[in-house]
PDB file of C-alpha atoms and ligand atoms in Angstrom:
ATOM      1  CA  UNK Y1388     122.121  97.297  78.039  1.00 83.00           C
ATOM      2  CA  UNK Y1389     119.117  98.732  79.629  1.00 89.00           C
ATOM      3  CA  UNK Y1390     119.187 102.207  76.683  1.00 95.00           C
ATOM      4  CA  UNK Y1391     118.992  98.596  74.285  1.00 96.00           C
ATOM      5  CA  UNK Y1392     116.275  97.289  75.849  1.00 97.00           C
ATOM      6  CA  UNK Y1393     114.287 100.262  75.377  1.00 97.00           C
ATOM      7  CA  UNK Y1394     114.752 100.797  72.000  1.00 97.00           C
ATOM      8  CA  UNK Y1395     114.344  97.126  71.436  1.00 97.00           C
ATOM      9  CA  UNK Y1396     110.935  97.670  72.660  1.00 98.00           C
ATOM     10  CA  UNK Y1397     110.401  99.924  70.880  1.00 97.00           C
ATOM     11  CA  UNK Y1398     110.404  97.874  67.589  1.00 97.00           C
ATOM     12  CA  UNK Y1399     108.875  95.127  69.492  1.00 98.00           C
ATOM     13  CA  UNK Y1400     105.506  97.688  70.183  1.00 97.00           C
ATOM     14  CA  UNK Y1401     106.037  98.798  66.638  1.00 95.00           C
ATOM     15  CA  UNK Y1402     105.233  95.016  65.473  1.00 95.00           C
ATOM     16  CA  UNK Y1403     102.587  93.775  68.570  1.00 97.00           C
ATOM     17  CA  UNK Y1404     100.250  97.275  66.861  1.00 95.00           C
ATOM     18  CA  UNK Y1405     100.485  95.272  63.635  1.00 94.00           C
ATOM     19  CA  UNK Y1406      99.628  92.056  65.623  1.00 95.00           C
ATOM     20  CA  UNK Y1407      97.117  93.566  67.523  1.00 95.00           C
ATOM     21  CA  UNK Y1408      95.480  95.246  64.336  1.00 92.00           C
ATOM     22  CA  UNK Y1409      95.813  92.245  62.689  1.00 90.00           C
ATOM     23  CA  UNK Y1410      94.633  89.808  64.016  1.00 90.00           C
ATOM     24  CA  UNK Y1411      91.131  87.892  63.543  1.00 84.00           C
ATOM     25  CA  UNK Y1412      91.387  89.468  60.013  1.00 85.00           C
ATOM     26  CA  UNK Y1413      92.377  87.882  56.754  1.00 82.00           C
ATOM     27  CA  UNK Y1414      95.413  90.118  56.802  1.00 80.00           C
ATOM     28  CA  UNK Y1415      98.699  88.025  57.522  1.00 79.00           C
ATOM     29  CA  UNK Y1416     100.942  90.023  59.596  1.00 77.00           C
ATOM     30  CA  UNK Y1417     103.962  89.938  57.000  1.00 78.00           C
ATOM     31  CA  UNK Y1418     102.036  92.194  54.298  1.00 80.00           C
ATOM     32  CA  UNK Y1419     103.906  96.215  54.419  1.00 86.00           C
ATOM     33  CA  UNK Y1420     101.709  98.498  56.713  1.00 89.00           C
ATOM     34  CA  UNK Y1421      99.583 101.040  55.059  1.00 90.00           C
ATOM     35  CA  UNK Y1422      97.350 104.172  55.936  1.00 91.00           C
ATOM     36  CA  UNK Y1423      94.199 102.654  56.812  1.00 87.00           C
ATOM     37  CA  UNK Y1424      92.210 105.587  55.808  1.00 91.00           C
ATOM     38  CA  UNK Y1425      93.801 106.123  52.292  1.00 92.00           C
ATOM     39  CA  UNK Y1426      95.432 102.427  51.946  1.00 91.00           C
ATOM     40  CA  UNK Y1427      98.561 104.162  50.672  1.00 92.00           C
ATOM     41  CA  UNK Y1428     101.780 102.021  51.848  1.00 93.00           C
ATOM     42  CA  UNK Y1429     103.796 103.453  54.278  1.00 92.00           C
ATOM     43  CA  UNK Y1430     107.344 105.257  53.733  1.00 91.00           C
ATOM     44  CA  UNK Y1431     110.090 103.549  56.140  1.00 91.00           C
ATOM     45  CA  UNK Y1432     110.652 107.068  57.714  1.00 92.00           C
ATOM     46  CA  UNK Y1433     106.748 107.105  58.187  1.00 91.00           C
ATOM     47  CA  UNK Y1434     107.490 103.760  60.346  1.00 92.00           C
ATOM     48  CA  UNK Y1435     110.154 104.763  63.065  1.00 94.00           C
ATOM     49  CA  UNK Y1436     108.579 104.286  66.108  1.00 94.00           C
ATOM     50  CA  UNK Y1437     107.148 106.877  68.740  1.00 95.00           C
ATOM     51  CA  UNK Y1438     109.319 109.467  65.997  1.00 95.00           C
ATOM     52  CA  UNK Y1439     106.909 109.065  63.416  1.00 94.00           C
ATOM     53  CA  UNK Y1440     103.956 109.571  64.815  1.00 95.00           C
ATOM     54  CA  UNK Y1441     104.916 113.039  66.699  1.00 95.00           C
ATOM     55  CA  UNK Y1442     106.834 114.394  63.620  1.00 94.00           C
ATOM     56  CA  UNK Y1443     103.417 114.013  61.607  1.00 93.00           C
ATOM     57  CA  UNK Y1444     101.709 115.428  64.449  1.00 93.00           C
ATOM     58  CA  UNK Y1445      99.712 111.991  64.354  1.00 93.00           C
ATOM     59  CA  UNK Y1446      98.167 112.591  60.453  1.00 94.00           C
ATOM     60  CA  UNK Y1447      98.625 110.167  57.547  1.00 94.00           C
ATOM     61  CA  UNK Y1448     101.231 112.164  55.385  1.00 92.00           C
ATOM     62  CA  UNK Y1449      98.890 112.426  52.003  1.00 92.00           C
ATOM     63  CA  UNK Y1450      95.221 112.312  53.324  1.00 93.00           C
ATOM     64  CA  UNK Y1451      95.592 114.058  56.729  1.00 93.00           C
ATOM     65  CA  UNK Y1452      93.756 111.012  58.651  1.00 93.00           C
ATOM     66  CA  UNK Y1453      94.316 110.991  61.959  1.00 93.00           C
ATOM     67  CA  UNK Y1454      96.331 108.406  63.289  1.00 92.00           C
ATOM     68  CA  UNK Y1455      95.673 106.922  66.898  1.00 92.00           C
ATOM     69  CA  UNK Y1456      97.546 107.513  69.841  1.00 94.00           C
ATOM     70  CA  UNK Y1457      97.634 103.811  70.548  1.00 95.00           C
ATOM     71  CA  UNK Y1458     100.275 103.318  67.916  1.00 95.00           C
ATOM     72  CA  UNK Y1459     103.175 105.053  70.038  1.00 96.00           C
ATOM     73  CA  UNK Y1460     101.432 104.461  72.875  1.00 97.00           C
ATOM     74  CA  UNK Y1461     101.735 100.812  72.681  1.00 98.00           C
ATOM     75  CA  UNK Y1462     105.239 101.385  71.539  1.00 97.00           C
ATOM     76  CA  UNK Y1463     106.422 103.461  74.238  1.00 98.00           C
ATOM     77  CA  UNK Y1464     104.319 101.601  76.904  1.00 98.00           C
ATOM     78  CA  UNK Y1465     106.593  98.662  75.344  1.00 98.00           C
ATOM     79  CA  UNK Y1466     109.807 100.181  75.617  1.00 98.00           C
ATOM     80  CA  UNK Y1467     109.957 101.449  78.893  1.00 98.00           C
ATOM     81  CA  UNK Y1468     108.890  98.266  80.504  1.00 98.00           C
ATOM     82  CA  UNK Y1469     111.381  96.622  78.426  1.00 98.00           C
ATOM     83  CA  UNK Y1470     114.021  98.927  79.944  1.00 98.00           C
ATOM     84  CA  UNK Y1471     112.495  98.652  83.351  1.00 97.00           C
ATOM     85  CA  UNK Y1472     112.584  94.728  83.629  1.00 97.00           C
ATOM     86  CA  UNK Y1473     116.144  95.112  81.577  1.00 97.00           C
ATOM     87  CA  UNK Y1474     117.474  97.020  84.424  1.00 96.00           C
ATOM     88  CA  UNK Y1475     116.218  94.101  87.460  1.00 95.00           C
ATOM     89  CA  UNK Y1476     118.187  91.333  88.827  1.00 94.00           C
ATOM     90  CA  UNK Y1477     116.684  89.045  86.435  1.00 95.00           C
ATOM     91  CA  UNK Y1478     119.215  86.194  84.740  1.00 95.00           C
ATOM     92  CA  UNK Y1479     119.305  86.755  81.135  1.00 95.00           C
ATOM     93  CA  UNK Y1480     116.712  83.513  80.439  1.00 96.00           C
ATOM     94  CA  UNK Y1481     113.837  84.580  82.748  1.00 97.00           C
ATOM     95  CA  UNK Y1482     114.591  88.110  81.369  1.00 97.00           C
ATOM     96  CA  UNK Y1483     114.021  87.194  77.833  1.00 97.00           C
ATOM     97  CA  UNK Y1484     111.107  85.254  79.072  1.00 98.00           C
ATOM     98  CA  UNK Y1485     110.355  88.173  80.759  1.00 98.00           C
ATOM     99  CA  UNK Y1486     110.811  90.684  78.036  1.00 98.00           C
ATOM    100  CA  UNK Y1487     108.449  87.970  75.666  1.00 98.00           C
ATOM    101  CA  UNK Y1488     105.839  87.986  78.380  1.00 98.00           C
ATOM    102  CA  UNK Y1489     105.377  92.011  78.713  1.00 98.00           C
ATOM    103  CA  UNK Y1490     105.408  92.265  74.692  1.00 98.00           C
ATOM    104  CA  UNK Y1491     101.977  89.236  74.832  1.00 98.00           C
ATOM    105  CA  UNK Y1492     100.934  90.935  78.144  1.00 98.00           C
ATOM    106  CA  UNK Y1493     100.854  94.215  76.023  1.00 98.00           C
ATOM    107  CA  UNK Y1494      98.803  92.887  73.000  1.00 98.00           C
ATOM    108  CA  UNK Y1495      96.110  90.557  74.613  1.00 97.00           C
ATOM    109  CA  UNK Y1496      95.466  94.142  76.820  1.00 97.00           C
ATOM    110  CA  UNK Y1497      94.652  96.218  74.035  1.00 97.00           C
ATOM    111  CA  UNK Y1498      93.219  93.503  71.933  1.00 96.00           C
ATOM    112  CA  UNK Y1499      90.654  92.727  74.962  1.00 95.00           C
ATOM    113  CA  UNK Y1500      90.279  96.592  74.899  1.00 93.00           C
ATOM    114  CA  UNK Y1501      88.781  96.770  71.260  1.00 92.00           C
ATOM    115  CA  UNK Y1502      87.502  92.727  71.080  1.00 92.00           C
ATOM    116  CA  UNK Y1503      86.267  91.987  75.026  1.00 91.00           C
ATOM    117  CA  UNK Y1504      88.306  88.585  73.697  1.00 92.00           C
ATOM    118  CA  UNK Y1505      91.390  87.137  74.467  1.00 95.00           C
ATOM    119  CA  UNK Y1506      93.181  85.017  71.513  1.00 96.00           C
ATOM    120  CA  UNK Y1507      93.447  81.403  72.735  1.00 96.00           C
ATOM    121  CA  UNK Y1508      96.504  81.380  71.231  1.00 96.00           C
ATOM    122  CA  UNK Y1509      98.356  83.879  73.211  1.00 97.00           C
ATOM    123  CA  UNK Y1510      97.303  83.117  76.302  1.00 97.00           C
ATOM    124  CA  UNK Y1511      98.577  79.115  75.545  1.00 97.00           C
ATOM    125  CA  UNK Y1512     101.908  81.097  75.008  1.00 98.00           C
ATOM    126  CA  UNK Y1513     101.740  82.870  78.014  1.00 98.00           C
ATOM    127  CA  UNK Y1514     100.929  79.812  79.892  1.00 98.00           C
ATOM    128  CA  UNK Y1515     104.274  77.922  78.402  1.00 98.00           C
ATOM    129  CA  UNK Y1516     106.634  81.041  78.626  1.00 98.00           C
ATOM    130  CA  UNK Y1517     105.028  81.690  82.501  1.00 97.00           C
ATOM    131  CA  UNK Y1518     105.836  77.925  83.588  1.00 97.00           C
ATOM    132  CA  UNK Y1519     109.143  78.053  82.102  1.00 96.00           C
ATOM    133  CA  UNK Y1520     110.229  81.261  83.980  1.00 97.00           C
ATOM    134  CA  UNK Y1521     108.591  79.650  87.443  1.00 95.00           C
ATOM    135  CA  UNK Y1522     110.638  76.647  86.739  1.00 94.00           C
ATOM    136  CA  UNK Y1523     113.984  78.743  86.005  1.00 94.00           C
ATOM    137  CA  UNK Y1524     113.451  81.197  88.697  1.00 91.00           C
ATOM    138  CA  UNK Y1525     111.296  79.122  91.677  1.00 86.00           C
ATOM    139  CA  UNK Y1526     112.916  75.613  90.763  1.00 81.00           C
ATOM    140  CA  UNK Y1527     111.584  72.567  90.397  1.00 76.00           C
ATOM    141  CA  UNK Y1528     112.429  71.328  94.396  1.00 79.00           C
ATOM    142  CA  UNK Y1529     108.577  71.524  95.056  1.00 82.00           C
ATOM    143  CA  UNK Y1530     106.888  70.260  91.925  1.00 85.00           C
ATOM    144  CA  UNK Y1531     103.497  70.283  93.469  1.00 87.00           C
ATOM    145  CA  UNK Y1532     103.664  74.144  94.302  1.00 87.00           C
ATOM    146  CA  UNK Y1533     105.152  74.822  90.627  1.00 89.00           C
ATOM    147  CA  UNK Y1534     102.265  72.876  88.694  1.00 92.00           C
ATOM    148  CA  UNK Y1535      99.574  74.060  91.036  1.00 94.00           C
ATOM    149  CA  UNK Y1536     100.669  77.655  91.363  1.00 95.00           C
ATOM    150  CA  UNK Y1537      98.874  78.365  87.829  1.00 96.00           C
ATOM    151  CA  UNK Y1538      95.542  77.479  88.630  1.00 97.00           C
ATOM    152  CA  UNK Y1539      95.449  78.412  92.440  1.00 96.00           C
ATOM    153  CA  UNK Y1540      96.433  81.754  90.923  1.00 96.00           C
ATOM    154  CA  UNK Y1541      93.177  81.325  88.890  1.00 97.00           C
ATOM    155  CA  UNK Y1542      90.941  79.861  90.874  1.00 96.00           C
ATOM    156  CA  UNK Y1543      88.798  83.289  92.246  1.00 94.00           C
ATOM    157  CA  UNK Y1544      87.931  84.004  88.435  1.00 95.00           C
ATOM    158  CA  UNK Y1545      87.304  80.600  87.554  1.00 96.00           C
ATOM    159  CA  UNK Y1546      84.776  80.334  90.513  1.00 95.00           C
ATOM    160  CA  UNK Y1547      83.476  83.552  89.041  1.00 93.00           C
ATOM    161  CA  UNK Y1548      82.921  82.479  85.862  1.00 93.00           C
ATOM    162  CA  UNK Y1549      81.460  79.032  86.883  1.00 94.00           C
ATOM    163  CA  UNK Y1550      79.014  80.580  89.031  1.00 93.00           C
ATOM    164  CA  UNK Y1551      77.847  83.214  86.350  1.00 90.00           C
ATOM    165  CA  UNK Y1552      77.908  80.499  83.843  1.00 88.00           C
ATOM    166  CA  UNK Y1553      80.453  82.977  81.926  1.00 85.00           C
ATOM    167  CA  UNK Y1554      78.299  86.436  82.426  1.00 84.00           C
ATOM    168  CA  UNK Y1555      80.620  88.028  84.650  1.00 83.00           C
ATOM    169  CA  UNK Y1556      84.061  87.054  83.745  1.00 86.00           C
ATOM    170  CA  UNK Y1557      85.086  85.337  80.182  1.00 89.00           C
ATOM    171  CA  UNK Y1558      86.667  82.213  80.125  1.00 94.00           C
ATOM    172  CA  UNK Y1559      90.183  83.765  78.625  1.00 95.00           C
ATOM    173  CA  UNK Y1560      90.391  85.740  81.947  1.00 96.00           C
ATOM    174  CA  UNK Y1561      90.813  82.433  83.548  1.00 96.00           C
ATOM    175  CA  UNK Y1562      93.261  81.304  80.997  1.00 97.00           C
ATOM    176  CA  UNK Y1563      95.292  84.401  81.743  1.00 98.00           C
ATOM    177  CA  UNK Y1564      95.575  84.537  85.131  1.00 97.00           C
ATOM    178  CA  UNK Y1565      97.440  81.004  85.170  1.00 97.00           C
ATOM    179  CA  UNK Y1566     100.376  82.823  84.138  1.00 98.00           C
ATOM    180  CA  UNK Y1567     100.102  84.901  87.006  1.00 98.00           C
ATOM    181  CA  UNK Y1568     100.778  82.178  89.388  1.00 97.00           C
ATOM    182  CA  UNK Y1569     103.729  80.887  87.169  1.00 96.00           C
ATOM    183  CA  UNK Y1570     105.319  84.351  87.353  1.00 97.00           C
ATOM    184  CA  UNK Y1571     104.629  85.539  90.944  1.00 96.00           C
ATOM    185  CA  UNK Y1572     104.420  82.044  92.613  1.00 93.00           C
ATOM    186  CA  UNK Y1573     100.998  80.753  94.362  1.00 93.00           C
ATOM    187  CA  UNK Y1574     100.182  83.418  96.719  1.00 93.00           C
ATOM    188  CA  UNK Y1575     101.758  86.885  94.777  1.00 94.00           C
ATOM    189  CA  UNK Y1576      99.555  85.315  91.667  1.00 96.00           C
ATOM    190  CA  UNK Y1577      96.123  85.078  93.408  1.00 96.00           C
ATOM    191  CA  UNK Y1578      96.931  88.499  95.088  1.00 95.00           C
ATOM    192  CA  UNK Y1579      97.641  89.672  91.870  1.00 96.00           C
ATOM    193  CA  UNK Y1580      93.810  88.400  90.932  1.00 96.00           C
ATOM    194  CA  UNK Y1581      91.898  90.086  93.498  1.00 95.00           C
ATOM    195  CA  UNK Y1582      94.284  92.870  93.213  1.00 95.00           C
ATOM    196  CA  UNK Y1583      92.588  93.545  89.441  1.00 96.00           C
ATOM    197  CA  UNK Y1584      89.045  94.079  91.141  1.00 94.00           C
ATOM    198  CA  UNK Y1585      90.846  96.762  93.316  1.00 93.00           C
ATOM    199  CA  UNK Y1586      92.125  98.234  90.277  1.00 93.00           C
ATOM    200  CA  UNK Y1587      89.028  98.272  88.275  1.00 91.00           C
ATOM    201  CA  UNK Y1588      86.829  99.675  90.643  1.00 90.00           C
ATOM    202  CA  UNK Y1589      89.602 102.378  91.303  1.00 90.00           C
ATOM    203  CA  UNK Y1590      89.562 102.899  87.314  1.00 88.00           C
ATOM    204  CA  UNK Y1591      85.696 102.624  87.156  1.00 82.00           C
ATOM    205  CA  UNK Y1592      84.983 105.044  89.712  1.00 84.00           C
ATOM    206  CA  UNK Y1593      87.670 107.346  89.033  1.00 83.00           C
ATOM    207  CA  UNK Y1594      87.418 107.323  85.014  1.00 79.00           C
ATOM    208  CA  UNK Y1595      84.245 105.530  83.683  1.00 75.00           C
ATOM    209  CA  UNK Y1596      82.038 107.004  85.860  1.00 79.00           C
ATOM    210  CA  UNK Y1597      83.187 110.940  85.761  1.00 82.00           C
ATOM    211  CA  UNK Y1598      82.884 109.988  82.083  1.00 79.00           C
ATOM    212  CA  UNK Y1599      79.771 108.906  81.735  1.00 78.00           C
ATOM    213  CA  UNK Y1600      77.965 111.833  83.694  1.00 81.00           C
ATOM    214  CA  UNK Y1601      80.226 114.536  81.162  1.00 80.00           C
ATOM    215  CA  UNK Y1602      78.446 112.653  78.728  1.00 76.00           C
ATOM    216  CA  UNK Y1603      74.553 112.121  80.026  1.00 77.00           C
ATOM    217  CA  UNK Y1604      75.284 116.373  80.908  1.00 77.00           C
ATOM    218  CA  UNK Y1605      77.111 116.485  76.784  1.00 73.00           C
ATOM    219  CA  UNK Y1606      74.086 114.862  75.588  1.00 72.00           C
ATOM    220  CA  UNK Y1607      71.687 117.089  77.570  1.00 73.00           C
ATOM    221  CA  UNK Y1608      73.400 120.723  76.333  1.00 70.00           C
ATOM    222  CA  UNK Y1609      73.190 118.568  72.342  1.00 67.00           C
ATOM    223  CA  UNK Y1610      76.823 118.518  72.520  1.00 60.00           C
ATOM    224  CA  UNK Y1611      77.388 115.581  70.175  1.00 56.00           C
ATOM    225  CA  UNK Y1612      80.700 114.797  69.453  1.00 56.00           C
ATOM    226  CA  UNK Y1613      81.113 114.835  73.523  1.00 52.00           C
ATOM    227  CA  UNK Y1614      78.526 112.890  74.152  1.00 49.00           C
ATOM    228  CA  UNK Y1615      79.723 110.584  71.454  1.00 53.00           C
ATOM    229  CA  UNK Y1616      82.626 110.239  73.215  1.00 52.00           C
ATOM    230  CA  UNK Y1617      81.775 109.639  76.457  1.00 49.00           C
ATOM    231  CA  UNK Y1618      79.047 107.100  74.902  1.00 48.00           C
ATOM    232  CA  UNK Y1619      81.720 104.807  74.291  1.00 48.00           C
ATOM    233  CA  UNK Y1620      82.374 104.327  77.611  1.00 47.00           C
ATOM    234  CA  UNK Y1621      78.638 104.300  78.845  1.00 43.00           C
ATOM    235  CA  UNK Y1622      77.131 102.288  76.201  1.00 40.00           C
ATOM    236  CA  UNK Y1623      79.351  99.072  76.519  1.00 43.00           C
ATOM    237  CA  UNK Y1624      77.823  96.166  79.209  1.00 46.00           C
ATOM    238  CA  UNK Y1625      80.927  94.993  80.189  1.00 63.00           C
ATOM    239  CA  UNK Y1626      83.984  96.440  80.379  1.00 75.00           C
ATOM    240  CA  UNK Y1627      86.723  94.022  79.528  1.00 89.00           C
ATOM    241  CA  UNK Y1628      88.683  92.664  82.824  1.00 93.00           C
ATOM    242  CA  UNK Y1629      91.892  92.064  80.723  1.00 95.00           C
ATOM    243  CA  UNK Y1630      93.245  95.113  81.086  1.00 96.00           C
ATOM    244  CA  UNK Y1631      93.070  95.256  84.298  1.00 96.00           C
ATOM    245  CA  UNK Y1632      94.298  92.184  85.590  1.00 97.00           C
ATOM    246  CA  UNK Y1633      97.502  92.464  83.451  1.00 98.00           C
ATOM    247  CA  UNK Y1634      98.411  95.918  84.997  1.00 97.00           C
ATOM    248  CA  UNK Y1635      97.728  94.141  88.530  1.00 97.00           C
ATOM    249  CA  UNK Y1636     100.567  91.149  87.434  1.00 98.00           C
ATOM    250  CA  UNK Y1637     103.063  93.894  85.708  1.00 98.00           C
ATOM    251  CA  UNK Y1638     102.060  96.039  89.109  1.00 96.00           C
ATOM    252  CA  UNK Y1639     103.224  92.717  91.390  1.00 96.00           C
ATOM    253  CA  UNK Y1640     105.677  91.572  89.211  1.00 97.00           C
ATOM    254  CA  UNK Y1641     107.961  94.892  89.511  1.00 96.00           C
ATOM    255  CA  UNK Y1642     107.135  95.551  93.108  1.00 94.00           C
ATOM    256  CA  UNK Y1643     108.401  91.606  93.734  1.00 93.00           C
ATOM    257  CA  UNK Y1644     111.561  92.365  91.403  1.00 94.00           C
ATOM    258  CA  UNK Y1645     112.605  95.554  92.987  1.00 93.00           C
ATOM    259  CA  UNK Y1646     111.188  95.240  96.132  1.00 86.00           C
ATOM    260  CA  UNK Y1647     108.537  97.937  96.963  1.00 83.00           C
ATOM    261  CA  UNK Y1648     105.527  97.731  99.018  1.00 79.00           C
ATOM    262  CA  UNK Y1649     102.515  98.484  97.748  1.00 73.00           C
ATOM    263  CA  UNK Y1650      99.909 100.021 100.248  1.00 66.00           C
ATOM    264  CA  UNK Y1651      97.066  97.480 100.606  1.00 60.00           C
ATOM    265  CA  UNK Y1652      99.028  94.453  99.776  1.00 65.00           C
ATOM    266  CA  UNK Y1653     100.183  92.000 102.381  1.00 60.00           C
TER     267      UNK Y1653
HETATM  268 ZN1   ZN D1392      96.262 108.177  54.516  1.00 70.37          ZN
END
């Protein structure tokens, strides 16, 4: 069941890269996937997920292009949090919920990574799928706590974003973190809010910042491709909060399900 799971999500990442990729263009997301660097359409055994990418040594097959990592990245990341939440307690309806959530959780992450956006429509999923698994797994006894569980989950980034008039936070971050209350209840969802800042700073300081001094001492030896790549990183305003505040939910969620304690967490 669980060895299913995983390779289910496997094909699931397989398809949320083609979403991700996808969408915002003209492209519908039904068309065969191609190289983008050569347009040539992809081979089914140039398609298997995670398999592909490694047996090509991540290079289109004709034009040598690399590939990115993200592709079995997101399919892997997919997979073994399919198997991970396969392998809980969970009933099988708030596990497909579940399983549906993760797989949206998974895309509006790395779209917010290359867009700083989230899709308005996925997060209006999220919010339905979210209330649905409260309801099946909190109940519907206190119907005050389920409906307000969303937006007390939401509230700290909502203040944010009122009081910045939308400079420091976007308005989808908001959106987003009503799920969070839906999933983890009222107070595991706001703790899963501030939780994010904790994670970005850690992130910040521990990535973004080693980062950008290897590339302000790149750019001063005339390095360029290093300083290039570390520009990325330096060069940006904001750094989308996304990210971040999904892998503090997916962080709460499993600790909740399986019962570990994180250090700093009440
Ligand atoms: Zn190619």
């Amino acid at each position: 069941m669980e060895y299913a799971a995983f390779v289910f999500g496997l094909i699931v990442g397989s398809f949320l890269n083609v979403l991700i990729l996808r969408t915002g263009t003209d492209e519908g997301i039904g068309g065969r996937s191609h190289c983008s660097h050569c347009k040539r359409t992809l081979e089914w055994y140039e398609l298997v997920p995670v398999v592909s990418w490694l047996a090509l040594a991540g290079r289109c097959r004709t034009c040598r292009a690399p590939i990115s990592i993200q592709y079995p990245l997101v399919e892997l990341i997919t997979g073994v949090l399919f198997f991970i939440f396969a392998s809980s307690w969970l009933p099988p309806i708030p596990l497909g919920l579940a399983l549906a959530m993760i797989a949206l959780f998974i895309a509006v992450a790395v779209f917010d990574l290359h867009h700083s956006l989230i899709p308005d429509q996925w997060n209006y999923a999220l919010a339905i799928l979210s209330f649905l698994y409260g309801y099946a797994i909190y109940g519907a006894e206190d119907i005050v706590m389920l409906f307000s569980a969303g937006p007390i989950a939401a509230l700290p980034l909502f203040l944010l974003w009122a009081y910045s008039r939308g400079a420091w936070m976007g308005f989808g971050d908001v959106k987003l973190a009503l799920s969070f209350g839906w999933i983890l209840g009222p107070l595991y969802g706001f703790v899963a809010t501030m939780f994010a800042f904790v994670i970005g700073a850690v992130v910040s300081l521990g990535i973004l910042l080693p980062l950008s001094a290897l590339a302000t001492f790149a750019q001063k030896r005339g390095s360029k491709s290093l300083w290039q790549y570390g520009a990325g990183f330096t060069m940006r305003s904001e750094v989308p909060f996304g990210p971040f505040l999904i892998a503090s939910c997916v962080i709460l969620w499993l600790s909740t399900l399986y019962g570990i304690h994180i250090p700093l967490i009440p």
